Amino acid sequence: MTRAEIADLLGEEPRANVRAAQIAKWVYRKGATRFGEMTDLPENLRASLGATWQVSGLAILRKQESTDGVNKLLVHSGDQQGFECVLLPYSSRVSCCISSQVGCAMGCRFCATGLGGFDRNLDAGEIVGQYLMLQRLSPRRISHVVYMGMGEPLLNYDNVIKSLRLFKDEVGLSYRHMTVSTVGIVPEIRRLANEKLPIHLAISLHSPFDEVRDRLMPVNRKWPMAELLSACREYVEATGRKITFEYLLIEEVTDTEDQAEELARSIKGLPCLVNLIPFNHVDTEQGFRRPSRNRVRRFRAVLESAGVNVSQRMERGHDISAACGQLAGSHAGKFAKRRSLCTVLPSS
Ligand code: SF4
């Protein structure tokens, strides 16, 4: 809930706006889970709130901790429908990767979430709640949030926008430390550009060729490369922010030199970064393989020699299958169909 929504809930309470600000601070900044903890509220208000309302957090279905400090949670909000979030501590900052939907309708061929199908959108509370759960596990403050867990954030537009505002206004994060990742929902990229939020936009590109993208990502049949790149140019123009193109390197599928050349050509002049992600083995029955280091080096060299800014994603949490969805996949029951999901983690 936003502060204004909390104030509404307080109704006739004197100084409702002040009380709402206090409650928001306890929930979003201090991680309070009971009104009884909110010691700067009058005692009778704490009691009446506690009798009517609850500060509902998420429940943990499963937790895994990696030797490199990565923590991964499978959580739910009472209905046992699990979704995942990951805590990613780095030396200079702490980041987290959160989900925007339970399941996903996009059907990307390298990701078993797509195979498992879509269940439902997460509401803004469930999105921000993942951060609050992870913050409890982290001795350091989580400063960065990336929407790269389960789901396509731009297909849950209103809840994602509300959660971004809650992160900024209530949790106190900078928009510049929030990254929304999309497979390329063109109308929603344009809509997002109009919000004028200085967040970071990441596009899962994975190939510059329509025929390859069509095969890997069904979304490309609706919004092919030319349309996607034109929306990206509009986004950069409207926001002044550069875009990150996430590029999954799959041996002989997306890592060929002609694709590196075409990629460099097609994004020429667009302020952007290409983030290379060598494929992590996830069995989606497509026979995809991780390219050798040499092939990765060659692909990168072609881009760099064409003047493209390139980074390579740091991989974390290997020992706990920290790629999104792998925990949901191993959870017994309804969600066992999701053997594994996204193969990637946020960049360092
Ligand atoms: S990669 Fe992302 S958008 Fe594609 S199916 Fe997986 S969760 Fe959905």
Tab-separated table of C-alpha atoms and ligand atoms in Angstrom:
chain	number	residue	atom	x	y	z
A	1	MET	CA	0.000	0.000	0.000
A	2	THR	CA	1.085	3.541	-0.653
A	3	ARG	CA	1.152	6.059	2.187
A	4	ALA	CA	-2.068	7.624	0.841
A	5	GLU	CA	-3.778	4.211	0.864
A	6	ILE	CA	-2.677	3.649	4.450
A	7	ALA	CA	-4.046	7.091	5.395
A	8	ASP	CA	-7.390	6.155	3.792
A	9	LEU	CA	-7.456	2.998	5.812
A	10	LEU	CA	-7.011	5.031	9.000
A	11	GLY	CA	-10.257	6.876	8.214
A	12	GLU	CA	-11.175	9.413	10.910
A	13	GLU	CA	-7.979	8.889	12.905
A	14	PRO	CA	-6.530	12.308	13.916
A	15	ARG	CA	-3.340	13.172	12.023
A	16	ALA	CA	-3.959	10.245	9.663
A	17	ASN	CA	-1.261	11.388	7.220
A	18	VAL	CA	1.389	11.529	9.937
A	19	ARG	CA	0.343	8.135	11.261
A	20	ALA	CA	0.385	6.692	7.735
A	21	ALA	CA	3.938	7.964	7.246
A	22	GLN	CA	4.981	6.335	10.522
A	23	ILE	CA	3.376	3.021	9.581
A	24	ALA	CA	4.945	3.092	6.104
A	25	LYS	CA	8.346	3.709	7.657
A	26	TRP	CA	7.954	0.778	10.032
A	27	VAL	CA	6.848	-1.601	7.289
A	28	TYR	CA	9.085	-0.568	4.404
A	29	ARG	CA	12.223	0.689	6.122
A	30	LYS	CA	12.323	-1.156	9.429
A	31	GLY	CA	10.741	-4.418	8.275
A	32	ALA	CA	8.080	-4.472	11.016
A	33	THR	CA	5.602	-7.310	10.702
A	34	ARG	CA	3.282	-6.399	13.611
A	35	PHE	CA	1.571	-3.160	14.644
A	36	GLY	CA	2.755	-3.902	18.184
A	37	GLU	CA	6.323	-3.142	17.083
A	38	MET	CA	5.405	0.392	15.976
A	39	THR	CA	6.328	2.024	19.235
A	40	ASP	CA	5.874	5.630	18.089
A	41	LEU	CA	2.153	5.039	17.446
A	42	PRO	CA	-0.275	5.617	20.349
A	43	GLU	CA	-0.973	2.374	22.155
A	44	ASN	CA	-4.725	2.441	21.473
A	45	LEU	CA	-4.079	2.903	17.734
A	46	ARG	CA	-1.658	-0.027	17.704
A	47	ALA	CA	-4.292	-2.160	19.395
A	48	SER	CA	-7.146	-1.124	17.104
A	49	LEU	CA	-5.031	-1.594	13.975
A	50	GLY	CA	-3.886	-4.999	15.204
A	51	ALA	CA	-7.514	-6.030	15.799
A	52	THR	CA	-8.586	-5.134	12.264
A	53	TRP	CA	-5.590	-5.372	9.981
A	54	GLN	CA	-2.397	-7.295	9.581
A	55	VAL	CA	0.984	-6.523	8.091
A	56	SER	CA	1.077	-9.504	5.788
A	57	GLY	CA	4.482	-10.623	4.659
A	58	LEU	CA	5.275	-13.490	2.359
A	59	ALA	CA	5.797	-17.054	3.556
A	60	ILE	CA	8.855	-19.076	2.610
A	61	LEU	CA	8.295	-22.382	0.857
A	62	ARG	CA	11.985	-23.065	0.369
A	63	LYS	CA	15.285	-21.328	0.984
A	64	GLN	CA	18.716	-22.010	-0.450
A	65	GLU	CA	22.025	-20.372	0.316
A	66	SER	CA	25.027	-20.518	-1.954
A	67	THR	CA	28.643	-20.623	-0.848
A	68	ASP	CA	29.108	-17.238	-2.575
A	69	GLY	CA	26.455	-15.561	-0.386
A	70	VAL	CA	23.601	-15.756	-2.881
A	71	ASN	CA	20.311	-16.541	-1.153
A	72	LYS	CA	17.338	-17.763	-3.053
A	73	LEU	CA	13.796	-17.926	-1.733
A	74	LEU	CA	10.682	-19.577	-3.057
A	75	VAL	CA	7.845	-17.629	-1.448
A	76	HIS	CA	4.058	-17.413	-1.529
A	77	SER	CA	1.420	-15.100	-0.135
A	78	GLY	CA	-0.978	-17.611	1.329
A	79	ASP	CA	-2.125	-19.525	-1.734
A	80	GLN	CA	0.946	-21.794	-2.023
A	81	GLN	CA	1.643	-20.420	-5.524
A	82	GLY	CA	5.403	-20.145	-5.368
A	83	PHE	CA	7.493	-17.398	-6.913
A	84	GLU	CA	11.178	-16.735	-6.570
A	85	CYS	CA	13.498	-13.997	-5.469
A	86	VAL	CA	17.251	-13.938	-5.121
A	87	LEU	CA	19.587	-11.918	-2.885
A	88	LEU	CA	22.813	-11.026	-4.672
A	89	PRO	CA	25.537	-9.545	-2.488
A	90	TYR	CA	28.500	-7.973	-4.310
A	91	SER	CA	31.497	-6.295	-2.747
A	92	SER	CA	30.273	-2.816	-3.644
A	93	ARG	CA	26.514	-3.251	-3.241
A	94	VAL	CA	23.677	-5.650	-2.553
A	95	SER	CA	21.187	-6.352	-5.290
A	96	CYS	CA	18.105	-8.508	-5.557
A	97	CYS	CA	16.281	-10.181	-8.405
A	98	ILE	CA	12.504	-10.351	-8.055
A	99	SER	CA	9.548	-11.899	-9.871
A	100	SER	CA	6.606	-10.032	-11.342
A	101	GLN	CA	4.328	-12.978	-12.162
A	102	VAL	CA	3.737	-16.559	-11.081
A	103	GLY	CA	4.810	-18.407	-14.209
A	104	CYS	CA	5.047	-16.692	-17.570
A	105	ALA	CA	3.072	-16.665	-20.780
A	106	MET	CA	5.958	-15.728	-23.065
A	107	GLY	CA	7.219	-19.235	-23.795
A	108	CYS	CA	10.891	-18.440	-24.468
A	109	ARG	CA	12.485	-21.669	-25.633
A	110	PHE	CA	15.544	-21.426	-23.393
A	111	CYS	CA	13.465	-20.992	-20.238
A	112	ALA	CA	11.293	-23.612	-18.604
A	113	THR	CA	9.024	-21.017	-16.988
A	114	GLY	CA	7.702	-20.577	-20.474
A	115	LEU	CA	7.089	-24.311	-20.696
A	116	GLY	CA	5.260	-24.252	-17.358
A	117	GLY	CA	2.852	-21.536	-18.509
A	118	PHE	CA	1.302	-18.576	-16.749
A	119	ASP	CA	-0.579	-18.654	-13.456
A	120	ARG	CA	-1.189	-15.075	-12.344
A	121	ASN	CA	0.163	-11.574	-11.896
A	122	LEU	CA	1.758	-10.586	-8.616
A	123	ASP	CA	0.304	-7.514	-6.941
A	124	ALA	CA	2.536	-4.608	-5.915
A	125	GLY	CA	2.624	-5.868	-2.313
A	126	GLU	CA	3.866	-9.274	-3.426
A	127	ILE	CA	6.536	-7.621	-5.587
A	128	VAL	CA	7.828	-5.282	-2.866
A	129	GLY	CA	7.332	-8.073	-0.295
A	130	GLN	CA	10.099	-10.076	-2.003
A	131	TYR	CA	12.528	-7.231	-1.322
A	132	LEU	CA	11.417	-7.033	2.319
A	133	MET	CA	11.905	-10.788	2.781
A	134	LEU	CA	15.383	-10.653	1.265
A	135	GLN	CA	16.335	-7.561	3.265
A	136	ARG	CA	15.738	-9.586	6.421
A	137	LEU	CA	18.448	-12.003	5.265
A	138	SER	CA	20.961	-9.316	4.388
A	139	PRO	CA	23.165	-7.584	6.955
A	140	ARG	CA	23.742	-4.852	4.361
A	141	ARG	CA	21.024	-2.711	2.835
A	142	ILE	CA	19.749	-3.891	-0.558
A	143	SER	CA	20.253	-0.917	-2.854
A	144	HIS	CA	19.453	-2.384	-6.286
A	145	VAL	CA	16.387	-4.194	-7.596
A	146	VAL	CA	16.120	-6.013	-10.901
A	147	TYR	CA	12.874	-7.383	-12.311
A	148	MET	CA	14.379	-10.452	-13.929
A	149	GLY	CA	12.784	-13.257	-11.953
A	150	MET	CA	9.684	-15.141	-13.035
A	151	GLY	CA	7.391	-13.429	-15.493
A	152	GLU	CA	7.331	-10.601	-18.019
A	153	PRO	CA	7.119	-7.341	-15.994
A	154	LEU	CA	5.547	-5.272	-18.774
A	155	LEU	CA	2.605	-7.672	-18.952
A	156	ASN	CA	1.874	-6.825	-15.323
A	157	TYR	CA	2.297	-3.139	-16.019
A	158	ASP	CA	0.192	-1.403	-13.350
A	159	ASN	CA	1.461	-3.516	-10.461
A	160	VAL	CA	5.054	-3.165	-11.612
A	161	ILE	CA	4.741	0.632	-11.901
A	162	LYS	CA	3.133	0.823	-8.467
A	163	SER	CA	5.932	-1.309	-7.013
A	164	LEU	CA	8.599	0.919	-8.607
A	165	ARG	CA	6.990	3.949	-6.974
A	166	LEU	CA	6.801	2.140	-3.626
A	167	PHE	CA	10.498	1.265	-3.877
A	168	LYS	CA	11.282	4.914	-4.516
A	169	ASP	CA	8.833	6.654	-2.160
A	170	GLU	CA	8.643	4.234	0.749
A	171	VAL	CA	11.658	1.924	0.682
A	172	GLY	CA	13.888	4.850	-0.315
A	173	LEU	CA	15.687	3.357	-3.310
A	174	SER	CA	16.838	5.392	-6.277
A	175	TYR	CA	15.024	4.857	-9.580
A	176	ARG	CA	18.473	4.624	-11.125
A	177	HIS	CA	19.049	1.448	-9.124
A	178	MET	CA	15.955	-0.276	-10.491
A	179	THR	CA	16.066	-2.358	-13.660
A	180	VAL	CA	13.013	-3.624	-15.507
A	181	SER	CA	13.715	-6.351	-18.016
A	182	THR	CA	11.451	-7.207	-20.925
A	183	VAL	CA	11.454	-9.581	-23.873
A	184	GLY	CA	10.112	-6.715	-26.001
A	185	ILE	CA	6.462	-5.814	-25.403
A	186	VAL	CA	6.604	-2.851	-27.773
A	187	PRO	CA	3.445	-0.897	-26.782
A	188	GLU	CA	4.377	-1.152	-23.109
A	189	ILE	CA	7.947	0.023	-23.771
A	190	ARG	CA	6.412	3.153	-25.314
A	191	ARG	CA	4.018	3.502	-22.377
A	192	LEU	CA	6.907	3.118	-19.938
A	193	ALA	CA	8.853	5.823	-21.781
A	194	ASN	CA	5.947	8.197	-21.119
A	195	GLU	CA	6.071	7.535	-17.369
A	196	LYS	CA	9.396	9.404	-17.391
A	197	LEU	CA	10.770	7.274	-14.569
A	198	PRO	CA	14.577	7.315	-14.660
A	199	ILE	CA	14.766	3.541	-14.206
A	200	HIS	CA	16.997	1.269	-16.220
A	201	LEU	CA	15.438	-0.736	-19.060
A	202	ALA	CA	16.920	-4.070	-20.137
A	203	ILE	CA	15.796	-5.806	-23.317
A	204	SER	CA	16.278	-9.555	-23.725
A	205	LEU	CA	17.463	-9.550	-27.325
A	206	HIS	CA	19.397	-12.801	-27.838
A	207	SER	CA	19.682	-12.428	-31.614
A	208	PRO	CA	19.453	-9.631	-34.181
A	209	PHE	CA	17.780	-11.944	-36.728
A	210	ASP	CA	14.010	-12.290	-36.792
A	211	GLU	CA	14.203	-15.922	-37.885
A	212	VAL	CA	16.333	-16.806	-34.832
A	213	ARG	CA	14.296	-14.651	-32.427
A	214	ASP	CA	11.066	-16.111	-33.826
A	215	ARG	CA	12.369	-19.535	-32.919
A	216	LEU	CA	13.666	-18.614	-29.472
A	217	MET	CA	11.075	-16.077	-28.394
A	218	PRO	CA	7.524	-16.265	-29.748
A	219	VAL	CA	7.025	-12.581	-28.805
A	220	ASN	CA	9.155	-11.672	-31.827
A	221	ARG	CA	6.424	-12.860	-34.188
A	222	LYS	CA	4.218	-10.103	-32.839
A	223	TRP	CA	6.847	-7.394	-32.441
A	224	PRO	CA	9.836	-8.138	-34.680
A	225	MET	CA	13.294	-6.611	-34.404
A	226	ALA	CA	12.636	-3.478	-36.455
A	227	GLU	CA	9.639	-2.515	-34.314
A	228	LEU	CA	11.446	-3.374	-31.101
A	229	LEU	CA	14.493	-1.293	-32.001
A	230	SER	CA	12.345	1.625	-33.030
A	231	ALA	CA	10.585	1.513	-29.610
A	232	CYS	CA	14.015	1.347	-27.961
A	233	ARG	CA	15.150	4.453	-29.840
A	234	GLU	CA	11.994	6.273	-28.741
A	235	TYR	CA	12.594	5.146	-25.161
A	236	VAL	CA	16.144	6.506	-25.160
A	237	GLU	CA	14.961	9.763	-26.698
A	238	ALA	CA	12.158	10.206	-24.159
A	239	THR	CA	14.119	9.250	-21.046
A	240	GLY	CA	17.732	10.078	-21.879
A	241	ARG	CA	18.650	6.688	-20.398
A	242	LYS	CA	20.711	4.161	-22.281
A	243	ILE	CA	19.346	0.658	-22.737
A	244	THR	CA	20.954	-2.661	-21.865
A	245	PHE	CA	20.538	-5.463	-24.369
A	246	GLU	CA	20.781	-8.833	-22.677
A	247	TYR	CA	22.270	-11.331	-25.096
A	248	LEU	CA	22.190	-15.041	-24.338
A	249	LEU	CA	24.997	-16.882	-26.116
A	250	ILE	CA	23.858	-20.345	-27.187
A	251	GLU	CA	26.340	-22.365	-29.180
A	252	GLU	CA	25.654	-22.328	-32.935
A	253	VAL	CA	22.251	-20.709	-32.281
A	254	THR	CA	22.984	-17.127	-31.220
A	255	ASP	CA	26.784	-16.963	-30.940
A	256	THR	CA	27.738	-16.849	-34.627
A	257	GLU	CA	29.901	-14.073	-36.053
A	258	ASP	CA	27.274	-12.983	-38.557
A	259	GLN	CA	24.906	-12.329	-35.640
A	260	ALA	CA	27.572	-10.285	-33.837
A	261	GLU	CA	28.084	-8.236	-37.021
A	262	GLU	CA	24.364	-7.739	-37.590
A	263	LEU	CA	23.813	-6.841	-33.946
A	264	ALA	CA	26.523	-4.172	-34.102
A	265	ARG	CA	24.994	-2.819	-37.305
A	266	SER	CA	21.425	-2.745	-36.043
A	267	ILE	CA	22.155	-0.939	-32.742
A	268	LYS	CA	24.613	1.541	-34.242
A	269	GLY	CA	24.067	5.005	-32.808
A	270	LEU	CA	21.767	3.785	-30.032
A	271	PRO	CA	23.163	4.594	-26.560
A	272	CYS	CA	23.330	1.104	-25.101
A	273	LEU	CA	25.300	-1.673	-23.502
A	274	VAL	CA	25.279	-5.278	-24.687
A	275	ASN	CA	25.486	-7.711	-21.784
A	276	LEU	CA	26.663	-11.150	-22.882
A	277	ILE	CA	25.356	-14.166	-20.988
A	278	PRO	CA	26.880	-17.526	-21.886
A	279	PHE	CA	24.045	-20.068	-21.681
A	280	ASN	CA	23.829	-21.955	-18.388
A	281	HIS	CA	22.677	-25.471	-18.924
A	282	VAL	CA	18.937	-25.674	-18.377
A	283	ASP	CA	17.214	-28.593	-20.035
A	284	THR	CA	14.300	-27.273	-22.026
A	285	GLU	CA	14.602	-30.171	-24.468
A	286	GLN	CA	15.989	-27.910	-27.189
A	287	GLY	CA	19.510	-29.319	-27.093
A	288	PHE	CA	20.990	-25.890	-26.334
A	289	ARG	CA	24.646	-25.809	-25.329
A	290	ARG	CA	26.930	-23.289	-23.675
A	291	PRO	CA	29.553	-21.919	-26.098
A	292	SER	CA	33.275	-22.379	-25.463
A	293	ARG	CA	35.263	-19.468	-24.036
A	294	ASN	CA	36.818	-18.982	-27.450
A	295	ARG	CA	33.477	-18.561	-29.144
A	296	VAL	CA	32.395	-16.064	-26.479
A	297	ARG	CA	35.665	-14.159	-26.920
A	298	ARG	CA	35.210	-14.049	-30.685
A	299	PHE	CA	31.636	-12.797	-30.455
A	300	ARG	CA	32.678	-10.109	-28.010
A	301	ALA	CA	35.632	-9.068	-30.169
A	302	VAL	CA	33.394	-8.532	-33.207
A	303	LEU	CA	31.117	-6.254	-31.187
A	304	GLU	CA	33.972	-4.340	-29.600
A	305	SER	CA	35.746	-3.792	-32.866
A	306	ALA	CA	32.519	-2.222	-34.146
A	307	GLY	CA	32.552	0.182	-31.188
A	308	VAL	CA	29.781	-1.497	-29.140
A	309	ASN	CA	29.950	-1.269	-25.311
A	310	VAL	CA	30.023	-4.832	-24.054
A	311	SER	CA	29.949	-6.467	-20.626
A	312	GLN	CA	29.767	-10.072	-19.598
A	313	ARG	CA	27.449	-11.196	-16.872
A	314	MET	CA	28.938	-12.425	-13.642
A	315	GLU	CA	27.364	-15.729	-12.750
A	316	ARG	CA	26.476	-16.426	-9.155
A	317	GLY	CA	24.929	-19.117	-7.016
A	318	HIS	CA	25.848	-22.083	-9.245
A	319	ASP	CA	25.752	-24.519	-6.337
A	320	ILE	CA	22.114	-23.688	-5.548
A	321	SER	CA	20.838	-23.496	-9.138
A	322	ALA	CA	20.265	-19.791	-8.599
A	323	ALA	CA	18.951	-19.280	-12.093
A	324	CYS	CA	15.345	-18.180	-11.700
A	325	GLY	CA	12.796	-20.962	-11.514
A	326	GLN	CA	15.078	-23.785	-10.590
A	327	LEU	CA	13.869	-23.642	-7.004
A	328	ALA	CA	10.222	-23.538	-8.051
A	329	GLY	CA	10.959	-26.484	-10.300
A	330	SER	CA	12.314	-28.517	-7.438
A	331	HIS	CA	9.372	-27.677	-5.177
A	332	ALA	CA	6.990	-30.596	-5.111
A	333	GLY	CA	3.369	-30.273	-6.138
A	334	LYS	CA	1.629	-28.085	-8.637
A	335	PHE	CA	4.781	-26.208	-9.530
A	336	ALA	CA	6.947	-29.257	-10.181
A	337	LYS	CA	6.245	-28.748	-13.883
A	338	ARG	CA	8.654	-25.820	-13.794
A	339	ARG	CA	11.893	-27.684	-13.914
A	340	SER	CA	13.907	-24.554	-14.436
A	341	LEU	CA	13.349	-21.035	-15.614
A	342	CYS	CA	15.461	-18.113	-16.680
A	343	THR	CA	19.058	-19.077	-17.167
A	344	VAL	CA	20.424	-15.739	-16.197
A	345	LEU	CA	21.175	-13.601	-13.210
A	346	PRO	CA	21.484	-9.843	-12.962
A	347	SER	CA	24.804	-8.408	-13.962
A	348	SER	CA	27.281	-7.406	-11.325
B	1	SF4	S1	12.772	-15.766	-20.177
B	1	SF4	FE1	11.475	-14.394	-18.939
B	1	SF4	S2	9.894	-13.746	-20.429
B	1	SF4	FE2	10.839	-15.571	-21.325
B	1	SF4	S3	9.539	-17.295	-20.630
B	1	SF4	FE3	11.233	-17.036	-19.127
B	1	SF4	S4	10.364	-15.745	-17.517
B	1	SF4	FE4	9.067	-15.503	-19.339
